Short mmCIF file of C-alpha atoms and ligand atoms in Angstrom, two decimals:
data_model
loop_
_atom_site.label_atom_id
_atom_site.label_comp_id
_atom_site.label_asym_id
_atom_site.label_seq_id
_atom_site.Cartn_x
_atom_site.Cartn_y
_atom_site.Cartn_z
CA MET A 1 86.53 196.29 127.33
CA ASP A 2 88.45 198.66 129.55
CA THR A 3 92.20 198.52 129.06
CA GLN A 4 93.35 201.00 131.70
CA LEU A 5 93.67 198.74 134.71
CA THR A 6 93.82 201.53 137.26
CA HIS A 7 90.45 202.92 136.07
CA LEU A 8 88.72 200.08 137.84
CA SER A 9 89.81 201.02 141.30
CA ARG A 10 87.65 203.16 143.45
CA PHE A 11 90.42 204.47 145.68
CA GLY A 12 93.46 203.62 147.74
CA GLY A 13 95.03 200.33 146.93
CA CYS A 14 97.71 200.54 149.53
CA GLY A 15 97.97 197.27 151.41
CA ALA A 16 94.95 197.35 153.67
CA LYS A 17 95.27 195.82 157.09
CA ILE A 18 93.89 196.55 160.52
CA GLY A 19 94.49 200.20 161.38
CA PRO A 20 92.85 203.58 160.95
CA GLY A 21 89.60 203.60 159.04
CA ASP A 22 86.32 201.78 158.86
CA LEU A 23 87.70 198.35 159.68
CA SER A 24 90.12 199.48 162.42
CA ASN A 25 88.96 197.41 165.29
CA ILE A 26 87.18 194.62 163.51
CA LEU A 27 88.82 191.89 165.60
CA CYS A 28 88.10 193.64 168.92
CA GLY A 29 86.07 191.50 171.26
CA LEU A 30 86.49 188.33 169.20
CA ASP A 31 87.86 185.39 171.12
CA ILE A 32 91.07 184.35 169.37
CA PRO A 33 92.59 181.12 170.69
CA GLU A 34 96.02 181.45 172.29
CA ASN A 35 98.92 179.12 171.51
CA PRO A 36 102.40 179.36 173.05
CA ASN A 37 103.98 178.56 169.67
CA VAL A 38 102.54 181.78 168.22
CA ILE A 39 105.40 184.19 168.87
CA ALA A 40 103.97 187.02 166.74
CA GLY A 41 100.29 187.20 166.04
CA LEU A 42 97.45 189.66 166.18
CA ARG A 43 98.88 191.67 169.04
CA GLY A 44 101.54 194.31 168.48
CA PHE A 45 100.84 194.95 164.79
CA GLU A 46 103.76 192.83 163.61
CA ASP A 47 104.21 192.64 159.84
CA ALA A 48 103.58 188.92 159.73
CA GLY A 49 102.52 186.09 162.00
CA VAL A 50 105.25 183.81 163.35
CA TYR A 51 104.74 180.25 164.55
CA LEU A 52 107.50 178.33 166.29
CA LEU A 53 108.12 174.88 164.77
CA ARG A 54 111.31 174.06 166.70
CA ASP A 55 113.60 176.07 168.98
CA ASP A 56 115.66 177.12 165.94
CA LEU A 57 112.94 177.36 163.28
CA ALA A 58 109.71 179.29 162.84
CA ILE A 59 107.34 179.85 159.93
CA VAL A 60 106.32 183.38 159.04
CA GLN A 61 103.01 184.00 157.25
CA THR A 62 101.46 187.05 155.65
CA VAL A 63 98.90 188.02 153.02
CA ASP A 64 98.53 191.18 150.96
CA PHE A 65 96.50 191.97 147.85
CA PHE A 66 95.22 195.16 146.29
CA THR A 67 93.71 196.90 143.29
CA PRO A 68 95.93 197.92 140.35
CA VAL A 69 98.39 200.70 141.16
CA VAL A 70 99.81 201.08 137.64
CA ASN A 71 98.28 200.45 134.20
CA ASP A 72 100.76 197.91 132.88
CA PRO A 73 99.44 194.48 133.98
CA TYR A 74 102.85 192.76 134.10
CA SER A 75 104.25 195.59 136.27
CA PHE A 76 101.20 195.45 138.52
CA GLY A 77 101.82 191.73 139.04
CA GLN A 78 105.44 192.38 139.95
CA ILE A 79 104.53 195.19 142.35
CA ALA A 80 101.79 193.16 144.05
CA ALA A 81 104.22 190.28 144.56
CA ALA A 82 107.03 192.53 145.85
CA ASN A 83 104.49 194.09 148.22
CA ALA A 84 103.27 190.70 149.47
CA LEU A 85 106.84 189.50 150.06
CA SER A 86 107.78 192.68 151.89
CA ASP A 87 106.35 191.71 155.29
CA ILE A 88 108.46 188.52 155.23
CA TYR A 89 111.62 190.55 154.53
CA ALA A 90 110.69 193.16 157.16
CA MET A 91 110.89 190.40 159.79
CA GLY A 92 114.29 189.20 158.58
CA ALA A 93 112.79 185.97 157.21
CA THR A 94 113.28 184.12 153.91
CA PRO A 95 110.23 183.45 151.71
CA ILE A 96 109.74 179.83 150.63
CA THR A 97 106.19 179.40 149.26
CA ALA A 98 103.27 181.51 148.05
CA LEU A 99 99.63 181.25 146.97
CA ASN A 100 97.99 183.62 144.48
CA ILE A 101 94.87 185.58 145.43
CA VAL A 102 93.01 186.87 142.38
CA CYS A 103 89.80 188.86 141.83
CA PHE A 104 89.10 189.34 138.12
CA SER A 105 86.18 189.68 135.72
CA PRO A 106 86.71 187.80 132.42
CA THR A 107 83.66 189.57 130.95
CA LYS A 108 84.92 193.05 131.78
CA PHE A 109 88.60 192.48 130.92
CA ASP A 110 90.51 190.34 128.44
CA VAL A 111 91.97 187.31 130.26
CA ALA A 112 95.27 188.09 128.53
CA LEU A 113 95.60 190.93 131.07
CA LEU A 114 95.28 188.47 133.93
CA ARG A 115 97.94 186.23 132.39
CA GLU A 116 100.29 189.22 132.31
CA ILE A 117 99.52 190.09 135.95
CA LEU A 118 100.21 186.50 137.01
CA LYS A 119 103.38 186.39 134.91
CA GLY A 120 104.66 189.48 136.75
CA GLY A 121 103.93 187.79 140.09
CA ILE A 122 105.62 184.53 139.04
CA ASP A 123 108.74 186.35 137.88
CA LYS A 124 109.05 188.12 141.24
CA MET A 125 108.56 184.85 143.14
CA ARG A 126 111.32 183.32 141.01
CA GLU A 127 113.60 186.27 141.82
CA ALA A 128 112.77 185.80 145.52
CA GLY A 129 113.48 182.07 145.30
CA ALA A 130 109.97 181.21 146.53
CA SER A 131 107.75 178.50 145.02
CA LEU A 132 104.24 179.30 143.86
CA LEU A 133 102.05 176.44 145.07
CA GLY A 134 98.62 177.49 143.80
CA GLY A 135 95.98 180.06 144.49
CA HIS A 136 92.34 181.02 144.21
CA THR A 137 90.38 183.22 141.79
CA VAL A 138 87.05 184.98 142.38
CA ASP A 139 84.98 186.60 139.61
CA ASP A 140 84.93 190.26 140.64
CA GLU A 141 84.34 193.46 138.65
CA GLU A 142 87.19 195.14 140.51
CA THR A 143 90.55 193.56 139.74
CA LYS A 144 92.68 192.66 142.75
CA TYR A 145 95.86 190.63 142.96
CA GLY A 146 98.29 189.62 145.62
CA LEU A 147 99.67 186.62 147.45
CA SER A 148 99.80 184.83 150.74
CA VAL A 149 103.48 184.20 151.44
CA THR A 150 105.16 181.81 153.87
CA GLY A 151 108.74 182.22 155.01
CA LEU A 152 111.21 180.67 157.42
CA VAL A 153 113.26 182.33 160.12
CA ASP A 154 115.56 181.38 162.97
CA PRO A 155 113.55 182.88 165.87
CA GLY A 156 116.83 184.15 167.34
CA HIS A 157 117.21 186.38 164.28
CA LEU A 158 113.62 187.53 163.99
CA VAL A 159 113.39 191.30 163.54
CA ARG A 160 110.26 192.74 165.13
CA ASN A 161 108.75 196.20 164.84
CA GLU A 162 109.51 196.71 168.56
CA GLY A 163 113.08 196.71 169.84
CA ALA A 164 114.45 200.10 168.79
CA ARG A 165 116.57 201.79 171.46
CA PRO A 166 116.97 205.49 172.27
CA GLY A 167 119.72 206.93 170.09
CA ASP A 168 119.17 204.40 167.27
CA LEU A 169 119.15 205.81 163.77
CA LEU A 170 116.02 205.55 161.64
CA ILE A 171 116.73 204.33 158.12
CA LEU A 172 114.33 204.25 155.15
CA THR A 173 115.11 202.26 151.99
CA LYS A 174 112.61 203.58 149.39
CA PRO A 175 111.36 207.11 148.61
CA LEU A 176 107.91 208.24 149.77
CA GLY A 177 105.00 209.58 147.74
CA THR A 178 103.58 206.44 146.08
CA GLY A 179 100.03 207.20 147.28
CA MET A 180 100.00 210.68 145.76
CA ILE A 181 101.61 209.49 142.52
CA ILE A 182 99.18 206.58 142.14
CA SER A 183 96.30 209.07 142.59
CA GLY A 184 97.86 211.14 139.81
CA ILE A 185 98.25 208.07 137.57
CA ARG A 186 94.54 207.27 137.98
CA ALA A 187 93.78 210.74 136.62
CA ASN A 188 96.40 210.48 133.84
CA ARG A 189 98.35 213.35 135.41
CA VAL A 190 101.77 211.74 135.83
CA SER A 191 104.62 211.81 133.31
CA ARG A 192 105.77 208.55 131.80
CA ALA A 193 109.22 208.99 133.34
CA THR A 194 107.80 209.28 136.86
CA GLU A 195 105.46 206.33 136.34
CA GLU A 196 108.43 204.24 135.16
CA ARG A 197 110.54 205.27 138.15
CA LEU A 198 107.65 204.51 140.52
CA THR A 199 107.14 201.12 138.87
CA ALA A 200 110.83 200.28 139.16
CA VAL A 201 110.94 201.20 142.86
CA MET A 202 107.67 199.52 143.81
CA SER A 203 108.63 196.29 142.05
CA THR A 204 112.03 196.17 143.77
CA LEU A 205 112.12 193.45 146.40
CA ASN A 206 113.02 194.43 149.96
CA ARG A 207 115.22 191.31 150.04
CA HIS A 208 118.57 193.08 149.79
CA ALA A 209 117.49 195.77 152.24
CA SER A 210 116.59 192.95 154.62
CA GLU A 211 119.98 191.27 154.12
CA ALA A 212 121.73 194.57 154.82
CA MET A 213 119.76 195.13 158.01
CA LEU A 214 120.47 191.57 159.21
CA SER A 215 124.18 191.95 158.55
CA ALA A 216 124.18 195.16 160.61
CA HIS A 217 122.19 193.62 163.51
CA ALA A 218 119.21 195.96 163.20
CA HIS A 219 117.28 196.29 166.45
CA ALA A 220 113.84 196.54 164.82
CA ALA A 221 112.17 197.00 161.45
CA THR A 222 108.90 197.22 159.59
CA ASP A 223 107.90 198.05 156.03
CA VAL A 224 106.16 201.30 155.12
CA THR A 225 102.78 200.51 153.54
CA GLY A 226 99.19 201.70 153.91
CA PHE A 227 99.54 203.67 157.15
CA GLY A 228 102.37 205.78 155.79
CA LEU A 229 105.63 206.68 157.51
CA ALA A 230 103.86 208.11 160.57
CA GLY A 231 101.63 205.07 161.08
CA HIS A 232 104.34 202.46 160.73
CA LEU A 233 106.81 204.45 162.83
CA LYS A 234 104.15 204.71 165.54
CA GLU A 235 104.02 200.89 165.56
CA MET A 236 107.77 200.87 166.21
CA ILE A 237 107.70 203.36 169.10
CA LYS A 238 104.26 202.64 170.60
CA GLU A 239 104.24 204.43 174.00
CA SER A 240 107.76 203.45 175.02
CA LEU A 241 109.98 205.62 172.77
CA GLY A 242 109.90 208.86 170.83
CA ALA A 243 111.15 209.48 167.31
CA ASP A 244 112.52 212.53 165.53
CA ILE A 245 112.17 212.76 161.75
CA TYR A 246 114.44 215.14 159.86
CA ILE A 247 111.81 216.17 157.36
CA LYS A 248 114.27 217.82 154.99
CA GLU A 249 115.91 214.39 154.60
CA LEU A 250 112.72 212.62 153.53
CA PRO A 251 113.22 211.12 150.06
CA HIS A 252 110.30 211.40 147.66
CA PHE A 253 109.53 210.81 144.00
CA HIS A 254 109.81 213.57 141.44
CA GLU A 255 106.39 215.25 140.85
CA THR A 256 105.05 214.25 144.29
CA LYS A 257 104.99 217.84 145.50
CA ASP A 258 103.21 219.08 142.36
CA LEU A 259 100.54 216.40 142.73
CA TYR A 260 100.17 217.24 146.44
CA LEU A 261 99.69 220.93 145.63
CA GLU A 262 97.10 220.01 142.98
CA GLY A 263 95.20 217.92 145.55
CA PHE A 264 95.96 214.39 144.33
CA LEU A 265 95.62 212.80 147.72
CA PRO A 266 94.28 209.27 148.19
CA ARG A 267 91.46 208.67 150.65
CA ALA A 268 93.82 206.71 152.90
CA PHE A 269 95.97 209.84 153.22
CA TYR A 270 93.13 211.65 155.03
CA LYS A 271 92.40 208.61 157.19
CA ASN A 272 96.07 208.36 158.16
CA ARG A 273 96.30 212.07 158.92
CA ASP A 274 93.13 212.04 161.04
CA PHE A 275 94.33 209.00 162.96
CA TYR A 276 98.06 209.75 163.41
CA ALA A 277 98.23 213.57 163.53
CA PRO A 278 97.66 213.55 167.33
CA PHE A 279 100.97 211.65 167.70
CA VAL A 280 102.92 213.97 165.41
CA GLU A 281 104.48 217.18 166.76
CA THR A 282 105.55 219.87 164.35
CA GLU A 283 105.81 223.62 164.01
CA MET A 284 105.57 223.36 160.24
CA SER A 285 102.85 222.52 157.75
CA GLY A 286 102.65 221.73 154.06
CA PHE A 287 104.03 219.12 151.71
CA LEU A 288 106.89 217.64 153.75
CA THR A 289 104.90 217.34 156.95
CA ASP A 290 101.96 215.80 155.08
CA LEU A 291 104.27 213.36 153.27
CA VAL A 292 104.52 211.34 156.50
CA PHE A 293 100.82 210.46 156.13
CA ASP A 294 100.97 209.36 152.49
CA PRO A 295 99.95 205.68 152.20
CA GLN A 296 102.67 203.63 150.49
CA SER A 297 102.33 200.62 148.22
CA SER A 298 105.31 198.27 148.25
CA GLY A 299 107.25 200.82 150.31
CA GLY A 300 110.72 200.43 151.74
CA LEU A 301 111.94 199.06 155.04
CA LEU A 302 112.03 201.31 158.08
CA ILE A 303 114.97 200.15 160.17
CA ALA A 304 116.24 200.95 163.68
CA LEU A 305 120.01 200.72 163.75
CA ALA A 306 122.62 201.55 166.41
CA SER A 307 124.71 204.44 165.08
CA ASP A 308 127.83 202.25 165.52
CA ASP A 309 126.33 199.78 163.03
CA LEU A 310 125.70 202.36 160.30
CA ALA A 311 129.08 201.75 158.66
CA ALA A 312 128.42 198.00 158.40
CA PHE A 313 124.92 198.65 157.04
CA SER A 314 126.23 201.17 154.57
CA ARG A 315 128.91 198.77 153.27
CA GLU A 316 126.42 195.95 152.75
CA ALA A 317 123.81 198.29 151.23
CA SER A 318 126.30 199.53 148.68
CA ASN A 319 127.47 195.95 147.88
CA LEU A 320 123.84 194.99 147.26
CA SER A 321 122.86 198.27 145.50
CA VAL A 322 120.29 199.18 148.15
CA ASP A 323 119.34 202.87 148.36
CA TYR A 324 118.83 204.21 151.87
CA TRP A 325 118.34 207.46 153.73
CA VAL A 326 118.98 208.26 157.40
CA ILE A 327 115.72 210.09 158.12
CA GLY A 328 115.72 210.42 161.88
CA CYS A 329 116.46 208.82 165.23
CA PHE A 330 114.75 207.27 168.23
CA THR A 331 114.64 209.22 171.49
CA LYS A 332 113.78 208.61 175.11
CA GLU A 333 112.01 211.97 175.28
CA ALA A 334 108.49 212.59 173.95
CA LYS A 335 107.44 208.97 174.40
CA GLY A 336 104.78 207.90 171.93
CA LYS A 337 105.37 210.99 169.80
CA ILE A 338 106.90 211.59 166.40
CA ARG A 339 108.56 215.00 166.22
CA LEU A 340 109.13 216.50 162.78
CA VAL A 341 112.30 218.55 163.10
CO1 LIG B 1 104.24 195.42 156.91
CO1 LIG B 2 101.10 193.76 154.75
#
């Protein structure tokens, strides 16, 4: 039996959803029924779907599952759960229930590994205060784990990916580089210290970051996952705003640059770069400019905040021990473009 979980994966593993790549426009042309209670759905690339129950209450639903990103099964379970919860937090909602989604081969792997994965997920759900109601398992040679999560939100406090205003600051709450590091882990090229740091960051819930953004009246937010910083920022600006990124301010994990220079780039990196490079303006090239295309697993929140609200955000972030970096701002010039400055 194989014991290195990440060996199973073919590539990627960074929160696939509709975007660049083979499955980009899979829903195009399909007739999806409309309902006035659906206040966030398939349009607009919101992080999660939102359905209005009453004027002051909506349910928020999302699903995310992926192949192992680290070798320790318990840590993988924690990371997959933190990643699945992240879209709920990105919208300013509170998770309440979850269902496991499992693909696992009991003939290829010891079921004890699966128990550890599930234990990691359960522990994160407990930390989030959400109840695990059940789930479904499919016999599959390639291990995958994640959850479908339901949350609640007052629609008046819903934080969408649209809503940033020119002059708003752009805040990021976790370092970049998870895609490159995970590629390095799959080839046994990453130090134990970096793998531990990556594991700690990826398994950290975005709950406190979400609380900090709510307390500071953030105008918009999303979480940085498979499409990388460039892709998710493009969802925030669409064609109506521009964004400047101060690339020297971009936080990244130790060893990311070495792995980049050695060519440890996940397939999704190239897809993201092909798809989003036309929207990115820069005079530079190399590691820092390419970092914006690195697909993230369980990445941080990307938050649009009025500069006047930074002090309030900063106070709450430090009370809650949330790391954050001011990595850029929104502009009214260069609409639809991300300028690396
Ligand atoms: Co998201
Ligand atoms: Co997602």
